XYZ file of C-alpha atoms in Angstrom:
777
model
C 95.085 -99.419 -9.696
C 91.686 -101.945 -8.723
C 89.469 -100.601 -6.569
C 86.718 -103.535 -6.231
C 87.921 -105.925 -3.463
C 89.514 -103.131 -1.139
C 88.337 -101.359 1.845
C 88.673 -98.006 0.827
C 87.432 -95.396 3.673
C 83.721 -94.635 3.482
C 83.003 -91.193 1.380
C 79.759 -90.603 3.373
C 81.832 -90.672 6.593
C 83.528 -87.046 6.846
C 79.894 -85.182 5.573
C 78.140 -87.574 8.096
C 80.861 -87.509 11.071
C 81.291 -83.605 10.989
C 77.134 -83.115 11.731
C 76.900 -82.121 7.588
C 74.564 -84.506 6.744
C 71.067 -83.523 5.949
C 67.912 -85.486 7.400
C 64.441 -85.102 7.002
C 64.230 -83.356 10.640
C 67.261 -81.344 9.426
C 64.933 -79.489 6.406
C 63.314 -76.326 7.614
C 61.198 -74.179 5.350
C 59.484 -70.786 5.139
C 56.085 -71.003 6.929
C 56.212 -74.516 7.219
C 53.590 -76.332 9.465
C 54.179 -79.709 11.728
C 51.869 -82.216 11.578
C 51.095 -84.577 14.263
C 48.081 -87.183 14.217
C 45.345 -88.305 16.474
C 45.590 -91.822 16.941
C 43.591 -94.332 18.132
C 43.175 -95.368 22.210
C 41.372 -98.831 21.074
C 42.195 -101.699 19.597
C 39.080 -102.473 17.549
C 36.045 -100.826 17.250
C 33.880 -98.577 15.804
C 34.924 -94.788 15.604
C 31.288 -92.808 16.241
C 32.389 -89.337 16.272
C 35.615 -87.127 15.843
C 35.445 -83.606 17.158
C 38.569 -81.300 16.672
C 36.862 -78.467 18.104
C 38.975 -78.092 20.691
C 42.126 -78.846 18.946
C 41.322 -75.779 16.613
C 40.837 -73.946 19.192
C 44.790 -74.408 20.675
C 46.756 -71.257 19.800
C 48.681 -71.980 16.985
C 46.886 -74.796 15.173
C 46.506 -73.846 12.015
C 43.813 -76.819 10.640
C 43.249 -80.248 11.587
C 41.427 -82.722 8.893
C 39.692 -86.300 9.027
C 39.209 -88.730 6.434
C 35.834 -86.745 5.668
C 38.008 -83.467 5.131
C 40.237 -84.463 2.731
C 39.979 -86.419 -0.744
C 42.677 -89.361 -0.246
C 42.423 -92.783 -1.259
C 43.496 -95.865 0.317
C 46.270 -98.079 -0.209
C 45.838 -101.152 -1.218
C 48.439 -103.848 -2.018
C 47.415 -106.681 -3.845
C 48.442 -110.584 -4.819
C 47.256 -111.985 -8.300
C 45.990 -114.827 -6.684
C 42.203 -116.163 -6.524
C 40.053 -115.351 -3.769
C 41.036 -118.294 -1.739
C 44.298 -117.617 -1.479
C 44.451 -113.769 -1.326
C 42.100 -111.205 0.519
C 42.956 -107.580 -0.268
C 42.514 -104.868 2.266
C 42.227 -101.622 2.062
C 44.267 -99.471 4.327
C 42.970 -95.839 4.659
C 45.458 -93.072 5.103
C 43.161 -91.638 7.894
C 40.860 -94.282 9.306
C 37.049 -93.526 8.515
C 34.426 -95.598 10.718
C 36.534 -98.372 12.157
C 39.511 -98.410 14.029
C 41.483 -101.485 13.814
C 44.880 -100.847 16.551
C 46.230 -99.001 18.964
C 48.078 -96.245 17.763
C 46.043 -96.120 14.110
C 46.077 -92.481 12.335
C 42.133 -91.020 12.598
C 43.231 -87.284 12.076
C 46.037 -85.153 11.092
C 46.890 -81.473 13.218
C 48.667 -78.706 11.475
C 50.409 -76.136 13.737
C 52.885 -73.523 13.727
C 55.774 -75.308 15.888
C 55.518 -79.564 16.722
C 54.869 -78.863 20.278
C 51.731 -76.873 19.353
C 50.961 -79.466 17.246
C 51.092 -82.150 20.197
C 48.948 -79.997 22.189
C 46.060 -79.545 19.494
C 46.198 -83.789 19.194
C 45.468 -83.692 23.376
C 42.470 -81.411 22.648
C 41.009 -83.912 20.171
C 37.787 -85.910 21.121
C 37.108 -89.242 19.309
C 34.326 -91.645 20.777
C 34.123 -95.296 20.050
C 32.017 -98.127 20.118
C 35.009 -100.946 20.893
C 34.597 -104.323 20.144
C 36.828 -107.364 21.553
C 40.202 -107.412 19.942
C 41.919 -110.048 18.120
C 45.430 -110.176 19.435
C 47.218 -113.689 18.329
C 47.101 -116.167 15.378
C 45.282 -118.885 17.804
C 42.910 -116.334 18.488
C 42.073 -115.160 15.018
C 41.933 -118.559 13.806
C 39.493 -120.253 16.701
C 36.057 -120.235 15.371
C 33.410 -117.711 16.251
C 36.312 -115.122 16.830
C 35.886 -111.431 15.617
C 36.733 -110.358 11.968
C 39.246 -107.515 11.828
C 38.271 -107.234 8.452
C 34.684 -108.605 7.337
C 35.869 -109.601 3.964
C 38.779 -112.027 5.492
C 37.026 -115.286 6.187
C 38.868 -116.945 9.898
C 40.906 -113.631 9.720
C 43.519 -114.741 6.954
C 44.676 -112.697 4.501
C 46.739 -115.217 2.585
C 46.681 -118.856 2.612
C 49.017 -120.851 0.230
C 49.481 -124.629 0.010
C 53.017 -125.305 -1.749
C 55.192 -127.834 -2.969
C 52.977 -130.888 -2.245
C 55.231 -133.746 -3.368
C 52.834 -136.816 -3.804
C 53.437 -139.879 -1.340
C 54.994 -137.891 1.004
C 52.773 -139.372 3.822
C 53.851 -142.445 2.901
C 57.745 -141.411 3.420
C 57.180 -140.254 6.668
C 55.294 -143.572 7.631
C 58.185 -146.082 6.402
C 61.020 -143.108 8.048
C 63.591 -144.497 10.773
C 62.738 -141.331 12.597
C 60.441 -138.185 12.475
C 61.371 -135.283 14.726
C 58.963 -132.456 15.350
C 59.618 -128.806 15.970
C 56.992 -126.341 16.839
C 58.711 -122.749 17.127
C 57.424 -119.444 18.033
C 59.596 -115.851 17.172
C 58.227 -112.693 18.908
C 57.321 -109.665 17.437
C 59.795 -107.186 16.974
C 60.324 -103.370 15.406
C 63.042 -102.613 13.383
C 63.790 -99.734 14.996
C 65.888 -97.442 12.613
C 68.137 -94.656 14.483
C 66.077 -92.399 12.515
C 62.304 -92.713 12.835
C 59.973 -91.797 9.863
C 59.361 -88.604 8.361
C 58.331 -86.304 5.519
C 58.448 -82.779 4.533
C 55.641 -82.223 1.729
C 55.651 -79.037 -0.256
C 53.405 -77.573 -3.270
C 56.137 -76.162 -5.702
C 54.230 -73.458 -7.637
C 56.785 -73.117 -10.045
C 57.089 -76.530 -11.228
C 53.422 -77.099 -10.335
C 54.726 -80.240 -8.235
C 54.356 -81.589 -4.999
C 57.510 -82.646 -3.729
C 57.734 -84.998 -0.741
C 60.932 -85.305 0.893
C 60.794 -88.230 3.045
C 63.319 -91.229 4.651
C 62.483 -94.203 2.543
C 63.833 -96.943 1.286
C 61.716 -96.862 -1.808
C 61.208 -93.361 -3.458
C 59.695 -94.464 -6.458
C 57.052 -96.614 -4.968
C 56.164 -93.781 -2.451
C 55.747 -91.408 -5.820
C 53.274 -93.869 -7.129
C 51.375 -94.473 -4.192
C 51.125 -90.368 -3.151
C 49.771 -89.979 -7.171
C 47.438 -92.431 -6.905
C 46.009 -91.584 -3.738
C 45.636 -87.932 -4.495
C 44.506 -88.472 -7.789
C 47.553 -86.392 -9.498
C 49.570 -87.360 -12.266
C 52.934 -88.937 -11.453
C 54.826 -86.389 -13.313
C 53.184 -83.888 -10.659
C 54.831 -85.911 -7.924
C 58.498 -85.883 -7.032
C 60.066 -87.751 -4.168
C 63.405 -86.398 -2.372
C 65.377 -88.406 -0.036
C 67.839 -87.034 2.006
C 70.606 -88.434 3.998
C 68.959 -91.556 5.909
C 69.565 -93.253 9.179
C 68.737 -96.610 8.906
C 65.540 -98.533 7.380
C 65.964 -102.213 7.654
C 62.918 -102.978 5.551
C 60.638 -100.850 7.926
C 60.851 -97.904 5.416
C 60.493 -100.293 2.263
C 56.634 -100.131 2.644
C 54.679 -96.893 1.812
C 53.173 -95.581 4.975
C 49.900 -93.539 5.379
C 51.334 -90.505 7.373
C 53.459 -89.514 4.741
C 50.610 -89.554 2.139
C 48.574 -87.339 4.619
C 51.384 -85.113 5.217
C 51.225 -84.650 1.398
C 47.450 -84.123 1.244
C 47.782 -81.565 4.021
C 50.609 -79.665 1.764
C 48.642 -79.557 -1.041
C 45.402 -78.367 0.413
C 47.059 -75.752 2.234
C 49.605 -74.767 0.053
C 52.135 -74.574 2.829
C 54.958 -76.685 3.364
C 54.076 -79.491 5.860
C 56.540 -81.521 8.047
C 56.013 -84.693 10.323
C 58.530 -86.333 12.092
C 57.521 -89.629 14.214
C 58.241 -89.555 18.197
C 59.627 -92.310 19.289
C 56.479 -93.656 21.055
C 54.515 -93.838 17.730
C 57.699 -95.882 16.417
C 57.443 -98.378 19.129
C 54.073 -98.817 19.079
C 52.323 -97.810 15.722
C 55.086 -98.067 13.136
C 55.028 -101.624 10.908
C 56.159 -104.401 13.175
C 57.691 -107.962 12.122
C 58.886 -111.728 13.107
C 55.407 -112.621 15.198
C 55.556 -116.063 13.545
C 54.501 -119.850 14.209
C 55.814 -122.539 13.031
C 54.813 -126.472 13.172
C 57.491 -128.693 11.471
C 58.003 -132.570 10.900
C 61.074 -133.915 9.246
C 61.671 -137.587 8.504
C 64.842 -139.064 8.581
C 66.973 -142.457 7.766
C 69.159 -144.223 9.971
C 72.188 -142.351 8.497
C 70.823 -138.998 9.416
C 69.490 -137.731 6.033
C 66.063 -136.206 5.859
C 64.197 -137.600 3.299
C 60.806 -135.231 3.797
C 59.628 -131.904 5.426
C 56.439 -131.173 6.129
C 55.357 -127.931 7.555
C 52.535 -125.539 8.738
C 53.434 -121.354 8.844
C 51.376 -118.780 10.503
C 52.381 -115.260 10.252
C 51.008 -112.935 12.383
C 50.594 -109.336 9.986
C 48.535 -106.904 12.188
C 45.899 -105.099 11.104
C 46.271 -104.322 7.027
C 48.721 -105.867 3.864
C 51.475 -103.409 3.562
C 52.206 -101.516 0.223
C 53.469 -103.362 -2.247
C 54.296 -106.715 -0.870
C 50.830 -107.539 1.161
C 50.649 -109.506 4.000
C 52.224 -112.377 2.018
C 55.459 -111.325 1.956
C 56.600 -113.295 5.419
C 54.320 -116.474 4.882
C 55.592 -116.792 1.248
C 58.835 -116.039 1.585
C 58.835 -118.733 4.513
C 57.243 -121.518 2.300
C 59.431 -120.672 -0.721
C 62.833 -120.966 1.395
C 62.280 -123.336 4.237
C 64.553 -125.832 3.093
C 67.420 -123.894 2.555
C 70.482 -124.962 2.420
C 70.045 -128.676 2.541
C 69.013 -131.269 0.079
C 65.411 -131.912 1.108
C 63.786 -134.577 -1.356
C 59.999 -134.100 -0.575
C 58.362 -131.375 0.856
C 54.603 -129.852 1.762
C 54.291 -126.497 3.363
C 51.108 -124.023 4.133
C 51.388 -120.692 4.937
C 49.199 -118.307 6.357
C 48.718 -114.668 7.038
C 46.560 -113.866 9.576
C 45.265 -110.694 10.432
C 44.924 -109.466 14.158
C 44.298 -106.015 16.155
C 47.918 -104.989 16.203
C 50.017 -102.281 14.206
C 50.385 -104.481 10.480
C 53.955 -105.864 9.384
C 56.192 -104.960 6.901
C 59.664 -106.632 5.440
C 62.308 -106.315 8.033
C 66.160 -107.440 7.623
C 65.952 -111.255 6.758
C 61.997 -110.970 6.112
C 61.138 -114.802 7.680
C 64.643 -116.437 6.756
C 65.825 -115.960 10.541
C 62.817 -117.938 11.722
C 63.131 -121.023 9.061
C 66.620 -120.931 9.500
C 66.204 -120.915 13.185
C 63.538 -123.929 12.428
C 65.359 -125.695 10.251
C 68.382 -125.825 12.643
C 66.224 -126.692 15.335
C 65.056 -129.559 13.465
C 68.833 -130.806 12.615
C 70.022 -130.502 16.101
C 66.802 -132.746 17.601
C 67.682 -135.308 14.972
C 71.004 -135.232 15.953
C 70.090 -135.924 19.793
C 67.609 -138.671 18.693
C 69.860 -140.088 16.510
C 72.838 -139.929 18.835
C 75.007 -138.487 15.895
C 77.160 -135.186 16.016
C 75.140 -132.154 15.470
C 77.966 -130.945 12.864
C 78.010 -134.076 10.496
C 74.464 -134.349 10.587
C 74.253 -131.003 8.686
C 77.507 -132.076 6.311
C 75.653 -135.008 5.410
C 72.409 -133.080 4.272
C 74.242 -129.902 3.217
C 73.851 -129.033 -0.940
C 77.416 -129.372 -2.405
C 76.831 -129.701 -6.301
C 75.979 -126.280 -8.194
C 73.636 -125.219 -9.681
C 71.079 -127.189 -7.522
C 67.472 -126.909 -8.196
C 65.738 -128.077 -4.702
C 62.542 -129.411 -4.066
C 61.115 -125.757 -3.889
C 61.604 -125.368 -7.271
C 64.794 -122.742 -6.483
C 67.886 -122.739 -8.438
C 71.094 -121.985 -6.121
C 73.905 -120.411 -7.979
C 77.308 -121.976 -6.585
C 78.175 -121.521 -2.897
C 80.365 -122.853 -0.164
C 78.015 -124.138 2.255
C 80.237 -127.294 3.567
C 83.473 -125.310 3.329
C 82.056 -122.310 5.379
C 80.487 -125.346 7.881
C 84.010 -126.619 8.151
C 85.929 -123.731 9.041
C 83.344 -122.840 10.974
C 83.944 -125.632 13.454
C 87.385 -125.883 13.226
C 87.870 -122.642 14.045
C 86.327 -123.198 17.462
C 87.995 -126.797 17.703
C 91.076 -125.083 17.358
C 90.485 -122.723 19.813
C 89.924 -125.261 22.380
C 86.264 -124.540 23.082
C 85.258 -128.188 23.001
C 87.691 -128.639 25.825
C 86.626 -125.770 27.916
C 82.648 -126.935 27.270
C 84.087 -130.505 29.225
C 85.706 -128.718 31.602
C 82.878 -125.984 32.762
C 80.478 -129.396 32.811
C 83.016 -130.766 35.030
C 82.941 -127.632 37.212
C 78.608 -127.544 37.391
C 78.868 -124.538 34.821
C 76.664 -124.550 31.354
C 78.914 -123.662 28.732
C 77.598 -124.471 25.087
C 78.471 -124.371 21.357
C 75.725 -123.589 18.820
C 76.060 -123.497 15.214
C 73.766 -122.379 12.399
C 74.271 -122.718 8.570
C 72.415 -120.950 6.083
C 71.845 -119.378 2.714
C 70.565 -115.903 1.916
C 68.975 -115.223 -1.206
C 69.753 -111.718 -2.541
C 69.276 -110.102 -5.777
C 65.778 -110.848 -5.949
C 64.696 -110.705 -10.033
C 61.504 -109.714 -11.519
C 61.184 -113.671 -11.920
C 61.782 -114.445 -8.276
C 58.997 -111.480 -7.180
C 56.494 -113.230 -10.190
C 56.176 -116.284 -8.328
C 54.640 -114.528 -5.824
C 52.098 -113.135 -8.153
C 52.692 -110.007 -6.594
C 50.504 -106.865 -8.659
C 53.811 -104.852 -8.251
C 56.499 -107.223 -9.407
C 59.854 -105.264 -8.663
C 63.223 -106.795 -9.761
C 65.243 -104.624 -12.153
C 66.655 -101.300 -11.734
C 68.185 -98.305 -13.817
C 71.394 -96.392 -13.717
C 72.526 -93.587 -15.680
C 76.358 -92.023 -15.778
C 77.485 -88.773 -16.728
C 80.749 -86.866 -17.472
C 80.743 -83.257 -17.299
C 83.429 -80.844 -18.619
C 85.957 -81.372 -15.974
C 86.061 -85.193 -16.441
C 84.180 -86.258 -13.410
C 81.335 -88.467 -13.242
C 77.797 -88.325 -11.795
C 75.964 -91.513 -11.453
C 71.987 -92.073 -10.926
C 70.948 -94.892 -9.570
C 67.357 -96.203 -8.833
C 68.639 -98.182 -5.164
C 68.405 -96.072 -1.954
C 71.178 -96.107 0.614
C 70.172 -96.224 4.060
C 73.543 -96.735 5.632
C 74.736 -99.017 3.238
C 77.966 -97.302 1.907
C 76.457 -96.912 -1.945
C 78.323 -94.036 -1.932
C 81.618 -95.852 -1.544
C 80.442 -99.191 -3.069
C 79.103 -97.623 -6.149
C 81.852 -95.367 -6.372
C 84.479 -98.425 -6.579
C 82.717 -100.346 -9.413
C 82.795 -97.329 -11.529
C 86.172 -96.268 -10.727
C 87.252 -99.617 -12.205
C 85.261 -99.309 -15.317
C 86.748 -95.776 -16.234
C 89.946 -95.508 -14.563
C 88.974 -92.850 -12.390
C 90.429 -92.235 -9.011
C 86.651 -92.251 -6.549
C 87.321 -88.370 -5.945
C 85.729 -87.732 -9.651
C 82.634 -89.828 -8.931
C 79.413 -89.077 -7.417
C 76.746 -91.011 -6.608
C 73.279 -89.446 -6.710
C 70.136 -91.727 -5.792
C 66.769 -90.837 -3.894
C 65.128 -88.408 -6.326
C 62.730 -89.550 -8.567
C 62.907 -86.679 -10.825
C 66.161 -87.912 -11.890
C 65.849 -91.232 -12.932
C 62.942 -93.082 -14.525
C 62.078 -95.580 -12.207
C 63.864 -97.658 -9.428
C 62.167 -100.260 -7.017
C 64.955 -99.043 -3.961
C 66.715 -100.794 -1.365
C 65.921 -104.018 0.243
C 66.228 -108.031 -0.001
C 70.635 -106.837 -0.699
C 69.503 -106.224 -3.744
C 72.051 -102.730 -4.197
C 74.987 -104.658 -4.848
C 73.783 -107.306 -7.229
C 71.361 -105.220 -9.519
C 71.663 -101.743 -8.757
C 75.429 -102.358 -8.818
C 75.164 -104.303 -11.979
C 72.945 -101.349 -13.743
C 75.814 -98.944 -12.784
C 78.317 -101.276 -14.075
C 76.853 -101.771 -17.218
C 76.419 -98.079 -17.890
C 80.176 -97.144 -16.674
C 81.115 -100.281 -19.402
C 78.628 -97.991 -21.870
C 80.331 -94.838 -21.356
C 83.988 -96.337 -20.881
C 83.217 -97.723 -24.774
C 82.268 -94.023 -25.926
C 85.188 -92.404 -24.256
C 87.218 -95.300 -26.109
C 85.644 -94.741 -29.347
C 86.215 -91.058 -28.936
C 89.775 -91.221 -27.515
C 90.576 -93.263 -30.508
C 89.639 -91.035 -33.284
C 91.050 -88.361 -31.769
C 94.340 -89.930 -31.637
C 93.977 -91.443 -34.959
C 94.166 -94.847 -33.571
C 91.565 -98.053 -32.972
C 89.433 -98.533 -29.863
C 91.542 -101.949 -29.347
C 94.482 -99.894 -29.676
C 93.856 -97.655 -26.577
C 92.834 -98.059 -22.772
C 91.582 -96.049 -19.954
C 93.704 -95.172 -17.401
C 94.225 -92.574 -14.330
C 91.597 -90.492 -16.138
C 92.990 -90.174 -19.356
C 92.200 -92.367 -22.799
C 95.913 -93.962 -23.849
C 97.160 -95.204 -26.747
C 99.869 -97.793 -27.140
C 102.388 -95.273 -28.573
C 102.321 -93.556 -25.543
C 100.154 -90.435 -26.591
C 97.044 -89.779 -24.179
C 94.076 -87.406 -24.139
C 92.931 -86.688 -20.340
C 89.168 -86.979 -19.963
C 88.528 -83.359 -19.646
C 89.669 -83.021 -23.260
C 87.020 -85.369 -24.731
C 84.689 -83.990 -22.767
C 85.344 -80.535 -24.200
C 84.969 -82.246 -27.627
C 82.003 -84.067 -26.950
C 80.041 -80.881 -25.562
C 81.599 -77.972 -26.662
C 83.030 -78.750 -30.450
C 80.727 -81.319 -31.349
C 82.032 -80.850 -35.350
C 85.346 -82.546 -34.143
C 82.985 -85.863 -33.238
C 83.083 -89.066 -35.484
C 80.415 -89.393 -37.575
C 78.821 -91.986 -35.558
C 78.946 -90.400 -32.565
C 76.224 -88.154 -30.547
C 77.037 -85.165 -28.614
C 77.909 -85.619 -24.849
C 79.143 -88.262 -22.844
C 76.065 -90.066 -20.840
C 75.045 -93.473 -20.726
C 72.286 -95.616 -19.245
C 71.520 -99.452 -18.652
C 69.488 -101.403 -16.650
C 70.058 -104.554 -14.861
C 67.637 -107.784 -13.801
C 68.679 -111.341 -12.638
C 66.769 -113.961 -14.606
C 66.004 -116.773 -12.718
C 66.325 -117.506 -8.944
C 68.580 -115.208 -7.818
C 71.579 -114.957 -6.375
C 73.105 -117.107 -2.869
C 74.936 -115.212 -0.493
C 76.118 -118.312 2.169
C 77.090 -118.331 5.895
C 78.152 -120.788 9.099
C 77.952 -119.009 12.228
C 79.525 -120.319 15.502
C 78.388 -119.357 19.059
C 79.783 -119.935 22.259
C 77.830 -118.844 25.466
C 77.897 -119.374 29.151
C 74.687 -119.581 31.305
C 74.435 -118.132 34.654
C 72.308 -119.730 37.095
C 71.758 -117.317 39.605
C 70.260 -114.403 36.719
C 69.627 -116.562 33.584
C 72.045 -114.518 31.801
C 73.413 -115.358 28.522
C 76.919 -114.203 28.325
C 78.756 -114.801 25.215
C 82.462 -116.221 24.973
C 82.918 -116.148 21.081
C 81.552 -115.693 18.423
C 82.383 -116.301 14.695
C 81.077 -115.935 11.305
C 82.084 -117.616 8.148
C 80.341 -115.728 5.181
C 80.359 -115.714 1.618
C 78.680 -113.262 -0.483
C 80.737 -113.481 -3.642
C 83.705 -110.823 -4.311
C 83.148 -108.585 -1.566
C 83.608 -104.933 -3.303
C 84.177 -103.172 0.127
C 85.355 -106.295 2.716
C 84.981 -103.454 5.184
C 81.607 -102.473 4.595
C 80.799 -105.928 4.466
C 81.841 -106.850 7.828
C 80.176 -103.848 8.880
C 76.941 -105.338 7.973
C 77.757 -108.939 8.937
C 78.132 -106.922 12.459
C 75.133 -104.923 12.425
C 73.174 -107.670 10.973
C 74.589 -110.559 14.063
C 73.710 -107.625 16.278
C 69.978 -107.542 15.199
C 69.870 -111.161 15.347
C 70.823 -111.697 18.927
C 68.357 -108.982 19.989
C 65.637 -111.031 18.519
C 67.195 -114.091 20.004
C 67.651 -112.715 22.944
C 66.086 -109.372 24.296
C 63.103 -107.614 21.590
C 59.658 -108.537 21.536
C 56.502 -106.060 21.669
C 53.700 -107.024 23.617
C 50.133 -105.959 24.240
C 47.573 -106.109 27.376
C 44.611 -107.917 26.977
C 42.860 -104.518 25.429
C 45.291 -104.739 22.601
C 47.459 -101.633 24.520
C 51.203 -101.982 23.362
C 53.087 -102.624 26.634
C 56.256 -101.418 25.113
C 55.963 -97.811 24.523
C 59.412 -96.775 25.632
C 62.770 -98.084 25.750
C 62.237 -99.207 29.511
C 59.749 -101.856 28.252
C 61.109 -102.635 24.931
C 64.769 -104.302 25.619
C 67.508 -103.450 23.079
C 70.392 -104.493 23.618
C 73.627 -102.357 24.301
C 77.292 -102.609 23.160
C 77.533 -104.438 26.990
C 75.713 -106.987 25.559
C 77.085 -107.792 21.912
C 80.193 -110.149 22.266
C 83.210 -109.068 19.697
C 82.730 -110.927 16.205
C 85.206 -112.684 14.114
C 84.520 -113.120 10.343
C 86.625 -114.866 7.844
C 85.340 -114.074 4.218
C 85.091 -117.463 1.712
C 84.702 -115.871 -2.384
C 82.697 -117.558 -4.926
C 82.036 -115.309 -7.121
C 78.559 -115.125 -9.002
C 78.502 -115.923 -12.509
C 75.751 -113.536 -13.641
C 76.113 -110.380 -11.672
C 78.486 -107.670 -13.441
C 81.059 -107.620 -10.270
C 80.565 -111.069 -8.784
C 78.899 -109.610 -5.851
C 76.211 -111.308 -4.310
C 75.034 -109.566 -1.602
C 75.412 -109.182 2.177
C 72.789 -107.243 4.150
C 70.622 -109.446 5.508
C 72.847 -112.448 6.288
C 73.929 -111.686 9.910
C 70.732 -111.171 11.127
C 69.422 -114.521 9.287
C 72.182 -116.744 10.965
C 72.464 -115.172 14.622
C 69.193 -116.126 16.180
C 69.739 -119.933 15.249
C 73.140 -120.308 16.466
C 72.215 -118.341 19.817
C 69.232 -120.806 20.514
C 71.428 -124.116 19.680
C 74.617 -122.774 22.000
C 72.190 -121.797 24.789
C 70.148 -125.312 24.312
C 73.840 -127.353 23.717
C 74.336 -125.543 27.580
C 71.104 -126.845 28.907
C 71.566 -130.306 27.806
C 72.174 -131.676 31.091
C 68.748 -130.151 32.153
C 66.887 -132.029 29.744
C 65.223 -129.141 28.762
C 65.095 -127.736 25.061
C 63.682 -124.190 23.770
C 62.432 -123.589 20.629
C 61.081 -120.200 21.088
C 62.325 -116.814 20.895
C 63.355 -114.107 22.659
C 64.696 -116.548 25.210
C 63.976 -114.763 28.387
C 66.602 -114.972 31.108
C 63.942 -116.368 33.768
C 63.149 -119.243 31.340
C 66.969 -120.023 31.583
C 66.932 -119.700 35.074
C 63.926 -121.992 35.539
C 65.787 -124.965 33.666
C 68.850 -124.712 35.567
C 66.922 -124.430 38.957
C 64.993 -127.346 38.415
C 68.064 -129.177 37.202
C 69.585 -128.540 40.322
């Protein structure tokens, strides 16, 4: 039986759906204290005093600490770039002399229960000398603007110009047509269902600080806890229980989990911190607020000749660890050309600091924005050149592989043209183009929009090294051990936060060892069980983590074949692994438990060159520029004049993530990602008042779509196996989010075509649609 490629039922579901999962807030330890944070009430200003006497007077409050009370180092993320390109910003675990955004933690309060901790927070008194906050990129870059950090001139943390093709200005001057797109995307919150949290405790027997936290990157948390608290890494253990989502917000190291760990170390009592929803909405890591000014030159046949872009990303008050404030502008600069053959390219990417909560990666990391901008470029060029918008894409798509772009990125084989053609054919065959014409004749506003894109997955060390990160993610490790019953335990450096690793990684192992899924246990999220791992982000789990697991399983398979052949008095070439046995061509077989008994209990029977035990480990790193999944999305919408509502009539996605280890899981990833992409296109935006106070402190103000707003989505699969991952998989975690905003925006613009209005910003607000239709009517 082949497991890879089957929609096997998720092995996580029985535990999670019956309430038997264990999340951070399910952890209860004897003598445990509960932590909450005194947070800044101003966006910018000096902290002139912190009075915790009232806090300590609250019955049940055990302790309260400021930065002066705890010896904690700062969190500093670094790029190995010159000062002209990157300015590091130390992020204090607890703010000392200055507050830089509303919600910044200033003191930690420890109490016997969470309600008392909140009472203690309310009793604290902080005094400030408030200054004018800087609340937007334009304001931050304006001459004479207040500086968020004294070391960051012009409030700029990253300023990198890349890929300046020689003679590009002459290309623009001679071009048949130059189109320009200015686009802005709103600030968003990743909103995992489970907010951030941690339980920290000192284990006196092991002489170890144990931090149980919901993070995508447990080893990086261990590193930062150790550095900030002045401990050896062996003295820190990070354990991740079940996790209710992350989407990138949890793939950076947060200040609160470090403070909770410091308090547990100081008091020698367990400390629990659970982020409440208000703090999650206002003070957690945010993302997405970007501004693009893009020009593109075209010839008379609609082929792109050159691309020139200025990218400005509002990264909030600090750099996140380990990615830094460069995560968004560097991603955008490197990958803006996308799936198109762009002969000449110039880009400037900047990260600007403002008095808002800092930014972190969020599902897709700039690619929803760059795809939206590029798709708007081609839509605008199609209109000005009077070409079909799908045809102009066909003329410019990469179709020969491997392809090395002007951005110095080599794309592995994909199905860019095939996906777009199938997506369009589905909508044409269903008659949507005829329905659109009929709707126009009836005075209704119906539009069809597409997006075509690739998703770089499996970023290896080489790809991250190009960003000049001081911490270079990339490789991952895996270990596999067979026990005396013939079952195996796999330990991986990746970290699931809902992506079905317990199922998909087990499917890979099952095929390599000839085992049933029930005989395989996947273990992840424990820094004491594997040397190092970079966790889960950027769709790396199947490509890199899965390949490491596959290699480890193959090594164990070789050991089983060698041992089985020896015991059967045969050769490894004459035996095979099947159904939990080593079977010879003559029909004789030995169950794995029989081999394990020899390997562990009767080592004198082992071959002379064999070591006792049945354990193997392996690593994997993608060399070069990584793998590239691709997809095309098609959306059909109708605009309602009275309300400005955007109603979905159809949504199709044609995706190619190489070999789909579990097609059902891939479809779940696509649908969830598309929902988040639609949310960014139509609903979600974090906003502030003139003093920097967040205006979205609850779900009343932060508009999150429900199931009523998300359409049924049809997904079609293409398969272009990857040549350099172990299973042929590429990765599918972010594609839905990457493609949806562009498809939705293009569909809305297509519906608005009779009005002459074109929209380039998201989220698209109902009042904007309503005004456009009202002015036309």
